[in-house]
Coordinates of C-alpha atoms in Angstrom, one line a residue:
Chain L
M1 CA -233.5 -54.0 -73.7
L2 CA -235.2 -54.4 -70.4
D3 CA -235.7 -58.1 -70.8
Q4 CA -231.9 -58.5 -71.3
L5 CA -231.1 -56.8 -68.0
P6 CA -230.5 -60.1 -66.1
L7 CA -227.7 -60.8 -68.6
L8 CA -226.5 -57.2 -68.8
V9 CA -225.7 -57.0 -65.1
V10 CA -223.3 -59.9 -65.6
V11 CA -221.9 -58.9 -69.0
W12 CA -221.2 -55.3 -68.1
P13 CA -218.8 -55.9 -65.1
F14 CA -217.0 -58.7 -67.0
T15 CA -216.5 -56.5 -70.1
S16 CA -215.2 -53.6 -68.0
A17 CA -213.0 -56.0 -66.0
F18 CA -211.5 -57.2 -69.3
I19 CA -210.9 -53.6 -70.4
S20 CA -209.4 -52.6 -67.0
A21 CA -207.1 -55.6 -67.1
L22 CA -205.9 -54.4 -70.5
L23 CA -205.5 -50.9 -69.2
A24 CA -203.7 -52.3 -66.1
A25 CA -201.2 -54.1 -68.3
G26 CA -200.7 -50.7 -70.1
R27 CA -200.1 -49.0 -66.7
C28 CA -202.9 -46.6 -67.3
T29 CA -203.1 -43.9 -64.6
W30 CA -206.8 -43.0 -64.8
L31 CA -207.9 -46.6 -64.5
R32 CA -209.2 -46.1 -61.0
Y33 CA -211.7 -43.4 -62.2
L34 CA -212.8 -45.7 -65.0
A35 CA -213.4 -48.5 -62.4
V36 CA -215.5 -46.1 -60.3
A37 CA -217.5 -45.2 -63.4
A38 CA -218.0 -48.9 -64.3
M39 CA -219.3 -49.6 -60.8
L40 CA -221.6 -46.6 -61.1
V41 CA -223.0 -48.0 -64.4
Q42 CA -223.4 -51.4 -62.8
L43 CA -225.4 -49.7 -60.0
V44 CA -227.7 -48.0 -62.5
L45 CA -228.2 -51.3 -64.4
S46 CA -229.0 -53.1 -61.1
A47 CA -231.3 -50.4 -59.9
A48 CA -233.1 -50.5 -63.3
G49 CA -233.4 -54.2 -62.9
F50 CA -234.8 -53.9 -59.5
V51 CA -237.4 -51.3 -60.5
T52 CA -238.5 -53.3 -63.5
V53 CA -238.9 -56.5 -61.3
K54 CA -240.8 -54.5 -58.7
N55 CA -243.2 -53.1 -61.2
S56 CA -243.7 -56.0 -63.6
G57 CA -242.5 -59.2 -61.9
P58 CA -239.5 -61.4 -62.5
I59 CA -237.7 -61.2 -65.8
V60 CA -236.7 -64.6 -67.3
F61 CA -234.2 -64.4 -70.1
A62 CA -233.3 -67.5 -72.2
A63 CA -229.7 -67.1 -73.4
G64 CA -229.5 -67.6 -77.1
G65 CA -233.3 -68.0 -77.4
W66 CA -233.2 -71.6 -76.1
A67 CA -235.7 -72.3 -73.3
A68 CA -235.0 -74.2 -70.2
P69 CA -234.4 -77.9 -70.7
Y70 CA -232.1 -77.3 -73.7
G71 CA -230.7 -73.8 -73.0
I72 CA -229.7 -71.8 -70.0
E73 CA -232.1 -69.4 -68.4
V74 CA -231.3 -66.5 -66.1
E75 CA -233.9 -65.0 -63.9
L76 CA -234.0 -61.6 -62.2
N77 CA -236.5 -61.8 -59.3
L78 CA -237.1 -59.6 -56.3
L79 CA -234.3 -61.2 -54.2
A80 CA -231.8 -61.0 -57.1
G81 CA -232.9 -57.3 -57.7
V82 CA -232.3 -56.2 -54.1
V83 CA -229.0 -58.2 -53.8
L84 CA -227.7 -56.8 -57.2
V85 CA -228.3 -53.3 -56.0
L86 CA -226.5 -54.1 -52.8
F87 CA -223.5 -55.7 -54.6
A88 CA -223.2 -52.8 -57.0
G89 CA -223.6 -50.2 -54.2
V90 CA -220.9 -51.8 -51.9
G91 CA -218.7 -52.3 -55.0
L92 CA -219.0 -48.6 -55.8
A93 CA -218.1 -47.6 -52.2
V94 CA -215.1 -49.9 -52.2
A95 CA -213.9 -48.6 -55.6
C96 CA -214.2 -45.0 -54.2
Y97 CA -212.1 -46.1 -51.2
M98 CA -209.5 -47.6 -53.6
V99 CA -209.2 -44.3 -55.5
D100 CA -207.1 -42.5 -53.0
A101 CA -206.8 -44.7 -49.8
G102 CA -205.7 -48.0 -51.3
R103 CA -202.0 -47.2 -51.5
H104 CA -201.3 -47.8 -47.8
D105 CA -201.6 -51.5 -48.0
V106 CA -201.7 -52.4 -51.7
P107 CA -198.4 -52.1 -53.7
P108 CA -198.8 -50.2 -57.0
A109 CA -198.5 -53.4 -59.0
G110 CA -201.3 -55.0 -57.1
E111 CA -203.4 -51.8 -57.1
R112 CA -203.7 -51.9 -60.9
W113 CA -205.0 -55.4 -60.9
F114 CA -207.3 -54.8 -58.0
F115 CA -210.0 -53.1 -60.1
A116 CA -210.1 -55.8 -62.7
L117 CA -210.5 -58.4 -59.9
A118 CA -213.1 -56.4 -58.1
L119 CA -215.2 -56.1 -61.3
V120 CA -214.9 -59.8 -62.0
L121 CA -216.0 -60.4 -58.4
I122 CA -219.0 -58.1 -58.8
G123 CA -219.9 -59.6 -62.2
S124 CA -219.6 -63.2 -61.0
M125 CA -221.6 -62.6 -57.9
S126 CA -224.3 -60.9 -59.9
G127 CA -224.3 -63.9 -62.2
L128 CA -224.7 -66.2 -59.2
V129 CA -227.8 -64.4 -58.0
V130 CA -229.5 -64.4 -61.4
A131 CA -228.4 -68.0 -62.4
R132 CA -231.3 -70.5 -62.8
D133 CA -229.1 -73.3 -64.0
L134 CA -227.2 -75.3 -61.3
F135 CA -224.1 -75.7 -63.4
N136 CA -224.1 -72.0 -64.4
L137 CA -224.4 -71.2 -60.7
F138 CA -221.3 -73.5 -60.0
V139 CA -219.3 -71.7 -62.7
M140 CA -220.2 -68.3 -61.2
V141 CA -219.3 -69.5 -57.7
E142 CA -216.0 -70.7 -59.1
I143 CA -215.2 -67.4 -60.9
S144 CA -216.1 -65.4 -57.8
S145 CA -213.9 -67.7 -55.7
L146 CA -210.9 -67.4 -58.0
A147 CA -211.3 -63.6 -58.0
A148 CA -211.6 -63.7 -54.2
Y149 CA -208.3 -65.7 -53.9
G150 CA -206.7 -63.2 -56.2
I151 CA -208.0 -60.2 -54.4
V152 CA -206.5 -61.5 -51.1
S153 CA -203.1 -62.0 -52.7
V154 CA -202.8 -58.5 -54.4
R155 CA -201.3 -57.2 -51.2
D156 CA -198.2 -59.4 -52.0
H157 CA -197.4 -59.6 -48.3
P158 CA -196.1 -63.0 -47.0
S159 CA -199.0 -63.4 -44.6
S160 CA -201.6 -62.6 -47.3
L161 CA -199.9 -65.1 -49.8
E162 CA -200.2 -67.8 -47.1
A163 CA -203.8 -66.8 -46.3
A164 CA -204.7 -66.8 -50.0
F165 CA -203.3 -70.4 -50.5
K166 CA -205.2 -71.6 -47.4
Y167 CA -208.3 -70.0 -48.8
L168 CA -207.7 -71.6 -52.2
V169 CA -207.3 -75.1 -50.8
L170 CA -210.4 -75.0 -48.6
G171 CA -212.3 -73.0 -51.3
A172 CA -211.4 -75.6 -53.9
M173 CA -212.6 -78.3 -51.6
G174 CA -215.9 -76.5 -51.3
S175 CA -216.1 -76.2 -55.1
G176 CA -215.5 -79.9 -55.4
C177 CA -218.4 -80.6 -53.0
I178 CA -220.6 -78.2 -55.0
L179 CA -219.8 -79.8 -58.3
L180 CA -220.4 -83.3 -56.9
A181 CA -223.7 -82.2 -55.5
T182 CA -224.6 -80.7 -58.9
A183 CA -223.7 -83.9 -60.6
L184 CA -225.9 -85.9 -58.1
V185 CA -228.9 -83.6 -58.7
Y186 CA -228.4 -84.0 -62.4
G187 CA -228.0 -87.7 -62.1
T188 CA -231.1 -88.2 -59.9
T189 CA -233.5 -85.6 -61.4
G190 CA -232.2 -85.4 -64.9
Y191 CA -232.2 -81.6 -65.0
L192 CA -229.9 -78.8 -64.2
D193 CA -232.5 -76.0 -64.3
I194 CA -233.5 -75.2 -60.7
G195 CA -237.2 -75.1 -61.5
L196 CA -237.3 -78.3 -63.5
A197 CA -235.0 -80.1 -61.0
H198 CA -237.5 -79.1 -58.3
S199 CA -240.5 -80.5 -60.2
H200 CA -238.6 -83.9 -60.5
M201 CA -237.2 -83.9 -56.9
Q202 CA -240.1 -85.8 -55.3
A203 CA -239.7 -88.7 -57.8
A204 CA -235.9 -88.5 -57.3
L205 CA -236.3 -88.7 -53.5
A206 CA -238.5 -91.7 -53.9
A207 CA -236.1 -93.5 -56.3
Y208 CA -232.7 -92.4 -54.9
P209 CA -233.3 -91.2 -51.4
R210 CA -229.7 -91.4 -50.3
A211 CA -228.2 -89.7 -53.3
S212 CA -230.7 -86.9 -53.2
I213 CA -230.0 -86.1 -49.6
A214 CA -226.3 -86.6 -50.1
A215 CA -226.4 -83.8 -52.7
L216 CA -228.1 -81.5 -50.2
A217 CA -225.4 -82.3 -47.6
L218 CA -222.6 -81.7 -50.1
Y219 CA -224.2 -78.3 -51.1
L220 CA -224.3 -77.5 -47.3
V221 CA -220.6 -78.3 -46.9
G222 CA -219.6 -76.6 -50.1
F223 CA -221.4 -73.3 -49.6
G224 CA -220.8 -73.5 -45.8
L225 CA -217.1 -73.7 -46.5
K226 CA -217.2 -70.7 -48.8
S227 CA -219.4 -68.6 -46.6
G228 CA -217.3 -69.3 -43.5
I229 CA -219.9 -70.7 -41.1
M230 CA -218.4 -71.9 -37.8
P231 CA -217.0 -75.4 -38.0
L232 CA -215.9 -74.6 -41.5
H233 CA -214.6 -71.1 -40.9
T234 CA -210.8 -71.7 -40.3
W235 CA -209.7 -69.9 -43.5
L236 CA -211.8 -66.8 -43.0
P237 CA -210.0 -64.9 -40.3
D238 CA -206.7 -65.4 -42.1
A239 CA -208.0 -64.4 -45.5
H240 CA -210.2 -61.5 -44.4
G241 CA -207.7 -60.4 -41.8
S242 CA -204.6 -60.3 -44.0
A243 CA -206.2 -59.1 -47.3
P244 CA -205.8 -55.4 -48.1
T245 CA -208.6 -53.3 -46.6
A246 CA -210.6 -52.8 -49.7
S247 CA -210.5 -56.5 -50.5
S248 CA -211.6 -57.3 -46.9
A249 CA -214.6 -55.0 -47.3
L250 CA -215.6 -56.9 -50.5
L251 CA -214.9 -60.3 -49.1
S252 CA -216.5 -59.8 -45.7
G253 CA -219.2 -57.6 -47.1
L254 CA -220.3 -59.5 -50.2
V255 CA -218.5 -62.7 -51.1
V256 CA -219.5 -64.8 -48.0
K257 CA -223.1 -63.5 -48.4
A258 CA -223.2 -64.3 -52.1
N259 CA -222.4 -67.9 -51.2
A260 CA -225.0 -68.0 -48.5
I261 CA -227.6 -66.7 -51.1
A262 CA -226.5 -69.3 -53.5
F263 CA -227.1 -71.9 -50.9
F264 CA -230.6 -70.5 -50.2
K265 CA -231.4 -70.5 -53.9
V266 CA -230.3 -74.1 -54.3
A267 CA -231.8 -75.5 -51.1
F268 CA -235.2 -73.8 -51.4
G269 CA -235.2 -73.9 -55.2
V270 CA -234.3 -77.5 -55.8
W271 CA -235.6 -79.3 -52.6
G272 CA -238.2 -76.7 -51.5
A273 CA -239.1 -75.8 -48.0
P274 CA -241.5 -78.7 -47.2
T275 CA -238.9 -81.3 -48.2
L276 CA -236.1 -79.4 -46.3
A277 CA -238.2 -79.6 -43.2
R278 CA -238.2 -83.4 -43.4
T279 CA -234.4 -83.6 -43.7
P280 CA -231.9 -83.1 -40.8
L281 CA -230.8 -79.8 -42.5
P282 CA -232.6 -77.4 -40.2
D283 CA -231.2 -79.0 -37.0
I284 CA -227.7 -79.1 -38.4
L285 CA -227.9 -75.5 -39.5
L286 CA -229.3 -74.5 -36.1
I287 CA -226.3 -76.0 -34.4
F288 CA -223.9 -74.4 -36.9
S289 CA -225.5 -71.0 -36.7
I290 CA -225.7 -70.9 -32.9
L291 CA -222.1 -72.1 -32.8
S292 CA -221.1 -69.3 -35.2
M293 CA -223.0 -66.6 -33.4
I294 CA -221.6 -67.3 -30.0
G295 CA -218.2 -68.8 -31.1
G296 CA -217.4 -66.1 -33.7
A297 CA -218.2 -63.3 -31.3
S298 CA -216.2 -65.0 -28.4
L299 CA -213.2 -65.5 -30.6
A300 CA -213.4 -61.9 -31.8
W301 CA -213.3 -60.7 -28.2
G302 CA -209.8 -62.2 -27.8
Q303 CA -208.3 -60.5 -30.8
R304 CA -205.7 -57.6 -30.6
D305 CA -205.5 -57.2 -34.4
L306 CA -208.4 -54.9 -35.6
K307 CA -208.9 -56.7 -38.9
R308 CA -208.8 -60.2 -37.4
L309 CA -211.4 -59.0 -34.9
L310 CA -213.6 -57.8 -37.8
A311 CA -213.1 -61.1 -39.6
Y312 CA -214.2 -63.2 -36.6
S313 CA -217.2 -60.9 -36.2
T314 CA -218.1 -61.8 -39.8
V315 CA -218.1 -65.5 -38.8
G316 CA -220.5 -64.5 -36.0
H317 CA -222.8 -62.7 -38.3
M318 CA -222.9 -65.4 -40.9
G319 CA -224.5 -67.4 -38.0
Y320 CA -227.4 -64.9 -38.0
I321 CA -227.9 -65.3 -41.7
F322 CA -228.0 -69.1 -41.6
L323 CA -230.2 -69.1 -38.4
G324 CA -233.1 -67.6 -40.4
V325 CA -232.9 -70.6 -42.8
A326 CA -232.6 -73.1 -39.9
L327 CA -235.8 -71.7 -38.4
G328 CA -237.8 -71.3 -41.5
G329 CA -240.9 -69.1 -41.5
V330 CA -241.3 -65.8 -43.3
N331 CA -240.1 -63.5 -40.5
A332 CA -236.9 -65.5 -39.8
L333 CA -236.0 -66.0 -43.4
G334 CA -236.8 -62.4 -44.3
G335 CA -234.8 -61.3 -41.3
S336 CA -231.8 -63.3 -42.4
L337 CA -232.1 -61.9 -46.0
M338 CA -232.3 -58.5 -44.4
H339 CA -229.2 -59.3 -42.4
V340 CA -227.4 -60.1 -45.7
F341 CA -228.2 -56.6 -46.8
N342 CA -227.5 -54.8 -43.5
H343 CA -224.3 -56.8 -42.6
A344 CA -222.8 -56.0 -46.0
L345 CA -223.3 -52.3 -45.4
L346 CA -222.1 -52.5 -41.8
K347 CA -219.1 -54.7 -42.4
A348 CA -217.9 -52.7 -45.5
C349 CA -218.2 -49.5 -43.5
L350 CA -216.3 -51.0 -40.5
F351 CA -213.5 -52.4 -42.6
M352 CA -213.0 -49.2 -44.6
A353 CA -213.3 -46.9 -41.6
G354 CA -211.0 -49.3 -39.7
G355 CA -208.6 -49.3 -42.6
L356 CA -208.4 -45.5 -42.6
M357 CA -207.7 -45.6 -38.8
V358 CA -205.0 -48.4 -39.4
A359 CA -203.5 -46.3 -42.2
K360 CA -203.2 -43.3 -39.9
A361 CA -201.9 -45.3 -36.9
G362 CA -199.6 -47.5 -39.0
T363 CA -200.6 -50.5 -36.9
R364 CA -203.5 -52.9 -36.6
D365 CA -202.9 -53.4 -32.9
I366 CA -206.1 -52.4 -31.1
P367 CA -204.5 -50.9 -27.9
S368 CA -202.3 -48.7 -30.1
L369 CA -205.5 -47.1 -31.6
E370 CA -206.2 -45.3 -28.3
G371 CA -206.9 -41.7 -28.9
I372 CA -207.3 -42.0 -32.7
G373 CA -210.9 -40.7 -32.4
R374 CA -209.6 -37.2 -31.5
A375 CA -207.4 -37.1 -34.6
M376 CA -210.0 -38.6 -36.9
P377 CA -213.5 -37.7 -35.4
I378 CA -215.5 -38.3 -38.6
T379 CA -213.9 -41.7 -39.5
T380 CA -214.2 -42.9 -35.9
G381 CA -217.8 -41.6 -35.9
A382 CA -218.6 -43.8 -38.9
F383 CA -216.9 -46.7 -37.3
T384 CA -218.9 -46.1 -34.1
I385 CA -222.2 -46.0 -36.1
A386 CA -221.4 -49.3 -37.8
A387 CA -220.2 -50.9 -34.6
L388 CA -223.5 -49.9 -32.9
G389 CA -225.3 -51.5 -36.0
M390 CA -223.3 -54.7 -35.4
I391 CA -224.5 -54.8 -31.8
G392 CA -228.0 -54.1 -33.0
V393 CA -228.8 -50.9 -31.3
P394 CA -232.3 -49.6 -32.3
G395 CA -232.1 -46.9 -34.9
T396 CA -229.3 -48.7 -36.8
A397 CA -229.8 -51.2 -39.6
G398 CA -228.5 -54.1 -37.6
F399 CA -231.4 -53.9 -35.2
I400 CA -234.1 -54.5 -37.8
S401 CA -232.6 -57.7 -39.1
K402 CA -231.8 -59.1 -35.6
W403 CA -235.4 -58.1 -34.5
Y404 CA -237.0 -60.0 -37.4
I405 CA -234.9 -63.1 -36.9
A406 CA -235.7 -63.1 -33.1
L407 CA -239.3 -62.5 -34.0
G408 CA -239.2 -65.5 -36.4
A409 CA -237.7 -67.6 -33.6
L410 CA -240.5 -66.6 -31.2
D411 CA -243.2 -67.1 -33.8
L412 CA -242.2 -70.7 -33.9
G413 CA -241.9 -70.8 -30.1
R414 CA -238.1 -71.4 -30.1
A415 CA -236.6 -69.7 -27.1
V416 CA -233.0 -70.9 -27.5
P417 CA -232.2 -69.2 -30.8
A418 CA -233.7 -66.0 -29.5
M419 CA -231.5 -66.2 -26.4
A420 CA -228.5 -66.9 -28.6
I421 CA -229.2 -63.7 -30.6
L422 CA -229.3 -61.8 -27.3
V423 CA -226.1 -63.4 -26.0
S424 CA -224.3 -62.8 -29.3
S425 CA -225.4 -59.2 -29.4
L426 CA -224.1 -58.7 -25.9
L427 CA -220.7 -60.2 -26.9
N428 CA -220.6 -57.9 -29.9
G429 CA -221.1 -55.0 -27.5
V430 CA -218.3 -56.3 -25.3
F431 CA -215.7 -56.3 -28.0
Y432 CA -216.8 -53.4 -30.2
L433 CA -217.5 -50.7 -27.6
P434 CA -214.1 -50.7 -25.9
I435 CA -212.4 -49.9 -29.2
V436 CA -214.7 -46.9 -29.8
I437 CA -214.5 -45.7 -26.2
E438 CA -210.8 -45.9 -26.0
A439 CA -210.4 -44.2 -29.5
Y440 CA -212.4 -41.2 -28.3
L441 CA -211.7 -40.9 -24.6
R442 CA -208.1 -41.9 -24.1
P443 CA -205.3 -39.5 -25.0
G444 CA -203.2 -40.7 -27.9
P445 CA -200.1 -39.8 -29.9
Y446 CA -202.1 -38.8 -33.0
T447 CA -202.4 -35.2 -34.3
R448 CA -205.4 -33.9 -36.3
T449 CA -204.7 -33.2 -40.0
E450 CA -206.9 -31.6 -42.6
P451 CA -208.4 -33.6 -44.2
E452 CA -208.2 -36.4 -41.7
A453 CA -208.2 -39.1 -44.3
P454 CA -208.2 -39.3 -48.2
K455 CA -211.3 -37.6 -49.4
A456 CA -213.0 -40.1 -51.7
A457 CA -212.5 -42.8 -49.1
M458 CA -214.1 -40.6 -46.5
V459 CA -217.1 -40.0 -48.7
A460 CA -217.5 -43.7 -49.2
V461 CA -217.3 -44.5 -45.5
C462 CA -219.6 -41.6 -44.5
V463 CA -222.2 -42.6 -47.1
L464 CA -222.2 -46.2 -45.8
A465 CA -222.6 -45.0 -42.2
G466 CA -225.4 -42.7 -43.3
L467 CA -227.1 -45.6 -45.0
V468 CA -226.8 -47.7 -41.8
I469 CA -228.8 -45.0 -40.0
F470 CA -231.2 -44.5 -42.9
F471 CA -232.1 -48.2 -43.2
G472 CA -232.3 -48.4 -39.4
L473 CA -235.0 -45.7 -39.3
W474 CA -236.7 -46.3 -42.7
P475 CA -236.2 -50.0 -43.4
T476 CA -239.1 -50.3 -45.8
F477 CA -237.1 -50.4 -49.0
P478 CA -235.2 -53.6 -48.5
L479 CA -237.5 -55.1 -45.8
R480 CA -240.8 -55.2 -47.8
Y481 CA -239.2 -56.8 -50.8
L482 CA -237.0 -59.2 -48.9
L483 CA -240.0 -60.4 -46.9
E484 CA -241.7 -61.0 -50.2
A485 CA -238.6 -62.7 -51.5
A486 CA -238.6 -64.9 -48.4
R487 CA -242.2 -65.8 -49.1
A488 CA -241.3 -66.7 -52.6
L489 CA -238.3 -68.9 -51.4
L490 CA -240.6 -70.7 -48.9
G491 CA -243.2 -71.2 -51.6
I492 CA -245.9 -69.2 -49.7
T493 CA -248.0 -67.0 -52.0
Chain C
M1 CA -224.5 -106.7 -52.6
V2 CA -221.6 -107.7 -55.0
E3 CA -223.9 -107.2 -58.0
R4 CA -224.9 -103.8 -56.7
I5 CA -221.3 -102.8 -56.3
A6 CA -220.4 -104.1 -59.7
A7 CA -223.3 -102.3 -61.3
N8 CA -222.3 -99.0 -59.7
L9 CA -218.6 -99.4 -60.0
N10 CA -218.4 -96.4 -62.3
Y11 CA -219.8 -94.2 -59.5
L12 CA -218.0 -95.9 -56.7
M13 CA -214.5 -95.5 -58.1
P14 CA -214.7 -91.7 -58.7
I15 CA -216.1 -91.2 -55.2
M16 CA -213.1 -93.1 -53.8
L17 CA -210.8 -91.1 -55.9
F18 CA -212.5 -87.9 -54.7
A19 CA -211.9 -88.9 -51.1
V20 CA -208.3 -89.7 -51.9
G21 CA -207.8 -86.2 -53.4
M22 CA -209.5 -84.5 -50.5
Y23 CA -207.4 -86.5 -48.0
I24 CA -204.2 -85.4 -49.8
M25 CA -205.4 -81.7 -49.7
L26 CA -206.2 -81.9 -46.0
V27 CA -203.4 -84.0 -44.7
R28 CA -200.3 -83.5 -46.8
N29 CA -198.0 -80.7 -45.8
N30 CA -196.3 -80.2 -49.1
L31 CA -198.0 -77.4 -51.0
I32 CA -197.3 -79.0 -54.4
K33 CA -198.9 -82.2 -53.1
K34 CA -202.0 -80.2 -52.1
V35 CA -202.3 -78.9 -55.6
I36 CA -201.9 -82.5 -56.9
G37 CA -204.6 -83.6 -54.5
L38 CA -206.8 -80.8 -55.9
N39 CA -206.3 -82.2 -59.4
I40 CA -207.1 -85.8 -58.3
M41 CA -210.3 -84.6 -56.7
E42 CA -211.4 -82.7 -59.7
T43 CA -210.5 -85.5 -62.1
A44 CA -212.6 -87.8 -60.0
L45 CA -215.5 -85.5 -60.4
F46 CA -215.0 -85.4 -64.2
L47 CA -215.0 -89.2 -64.3
F48 CA -218.2 -89.2 -62.2
I49 CA -220.0 -86.7 -64.4
I50 CA -218.9 -88.4 -67.7
S51 CA -220.1 -91.8 -66.4
L52 CA -223.5 -90.3 -65.8
G53 CA -224.0 -89.9 -69.5
Y54 CA -222.5 -93.2 -70.6
V55 CA -224.6 -95.6 -72.6
H56 CA -223.3 -99.1 -73.4
H57 CA -222.5 -99.3 -77.1
G58 CA -223.7 -95.8 -77.4
L59 CA -223.9 -93.6 -80.5
P60 CA -222.8 -90.0 -80.9
P61 CA -226.0 -87.9 -80.8
I62 CA -225.6 -86.3 -84.2
D63 CA -227.1 -88.7 -86.7
P64 CA -231.0 -88.8 -86.5
T65 CA -231.2 -91.7 -88.9
R66 CA -229.8 -94.1 -86.3
D67 CA -231.2 -95.5 -83.1
V68 CA -232.1 -92.5 -81.0
N69 CA -232.4 -94.7 -77.8
R70 CA -228.7 -95.5 -78.0
Y71 CA -227.6 -91.9 -78.1
I72 CA -225.1 -91.0 -75.4
N73 CA -225.9 -87.9 -73.3
P74 CA -223.7 -85.1 -74.6
L75 CA -224.5 -82.7 -71.7
P76 CA -222.1 -84.2 -69.1
Q77 CA -219.3 -83.9 -71.6
A78 CA -220.1 -80.2 -72.1
L79 CA -220.1 -79.8 -68.3
V80 CA -216.8 -81.5 -68.0
L81 CA -215.3 -79.4 -70.7
T82 CA -216.2 -76.3 -68.7
G83 CA -215.1 -78.0 -65.5
I84 CA -211.7 -78.7 -67.0
V85 CA -211.2 -75.1 -67.9
I86 CA -212.1 -74.1 -64.3
A87 CA -209.8 -76.8 -62.8
V88 CA -206.9 -75.6 -65.0
S89 CA -207.3 -72.0 -64.0
T90 CA -207.5 -72.9 -60.3
S91 CA -204.4 -75.1 -60.6
A92 CA -202.6 -72.4 -62.5
F93 CA -203.4 -69.8 -59.8
A94 CA -202.5 -72.2 -57.0
L95 CA -199.2 -73.0 -58.6
S96 CA -198.4 -69.3 -59.1
L97 CA -199.1 -68.7 -55.5
V98 CA -196.9 -71.6 -54.5
V99 CA -194.0 -70.1 -56.6
R100 CA -194.5 -66.7 -54.9
I101 CA -194.6 -68.4 -51.4
Y102 CA -191.5 -70.4 -52.2
N103 CA -189.6 -67.2 -53.3
R104 CA -190.7 -65.4 -50.1
F105 CA -190.3 -68.2 -47.5
G106 CA -187.9 -70.7 -49.2
T107 CA -190.2 -73.6 -48.1
L108 CA -193.1 -75.6 -49.4
D109 CA -194.0 -77.1 -46.0
A110 CA -197.4 -75.9 -44.8
D111 CA -196.5 -76.2 -41.0
E112 CA -193.2 -74.4 -41.5
L113 CA -195.0 -71.7 -43.5
V114 CA -197.5 -71.1 -40.6
R115 CA -194.5 -70.9 -38.2
R116 CA -192.8 -68.3 -40.4
T117 CA -195.9 -66.2 -41.0
R118 CA -196.5 -66.0 -37.2
R119 CA -193.0 -64.5 -36.9
T120 CA -193.5 -61.7 -39.5

């Protein structure tokens, strides 16, 4: 049973997605509670997977009993364990939000399909983190992308249809690059298994230097497109900004990170850290990530639409995540993996608290949200905590990851990235704090109601805000294991 | 140089086709043409992957009594089969979005679409 966990965390969400799609077609009314239960089971499975990996090392499962060169293997290692728990946890929070707060921006027809799509999304992203086979990884990336396009368009609003199409065109281009890169790796090394491809990579680099490096570049473009890093981010503000709130929380919280993790797995898994250091990849990533950190935050500053602001802020924070890879080194990479974890919690909390505020105000225009903090003190409080985490105030989760990335930059004697982190954090403060201050201190037209927002959604938002504080004060759980995972990725034992 | 191109023509042509598909997806304004570009790009990839496993005068890899060295590689074909399924579902979803967009906006022009979404 335990050795099948790496496959179960993929099979379970897909099965429940299939069942909820059937129930959605039958217009079942208690579907939303079933979806929450399915996410809960997924969280239990992921947690069981993590605990097993923590105690007894990685679980490798050969599907159908065929070992690597002939069959497909899946592997649950420390990184996958932590990330699976994160995916299932945020998925559960989003499902709780959808139970009673989804109605304000998802039409009933779309709401029924939302749960099936969300479960497919969680299942495919789980499949992506456990995949050890490059083609399997591509398939999972593709399923998660399709579910992501769908989850944008469930709102059935003209702007979200347009955004979903734009996302689809650029996402499909990214998929094309990933598939071509996979074909090149297969053609040059002769293997699709990440471990076996790695052991033949040096020979491939000697025989076909250009094709091997072209594959890396194509992976960078493909996964870079899908994770919305700066020069390739143009679809992200539209898709994340015009999707329904719950979808934005999943997309900004998890999907972009899943693609970043897929890139880390492939780049470190197939090429390995020493080879990567000899390619131009770290320099290119350094430029991309600093551009994202500064550019994303600057563009967010100019936004009047709350959800577009949050979407641009995601572009900025993807920069932090890729910065750790650009720098290399255990602290920087551990910090960026930590930022994957923290930013998922922070951004899901921000999107859902912001969504509740938008539902109350009836507008996404930031100046119209003045005074909403008096009518919704708890929701705005959760928004404030997450906003402080985005800025990186000590005591919140965002601080720990930014600290480790900056530490990693200074370890290597690189002052410019550390400065960029500081500047980007300041910019985050410049655009997040006025929203919070004006929500609390300015008078507004809103009256307090009891309860101030739908209950299940409030619980989800408050738990996420609580976790932001918890992981800010006691970061040991993810940090210790993610630093170990960073060591494993870099090949340092 | 010419021999090198001739020897690698099976790789060169799909890559050119891939670039053509990508160009159509980026530059053409008509949404249907973008979907066609997507399909050209994906077909180019399938040709590329299939040609990786090609063996001149190859044999199907099922009969162990014949020359094993002339077996063609079946793995790329399995990959392409999966790839086709993915490409079909992506195209189907893209086309259904195009239908929705056309019903809502009455246009298939990407620039016009951007102009109209700004207004709503």
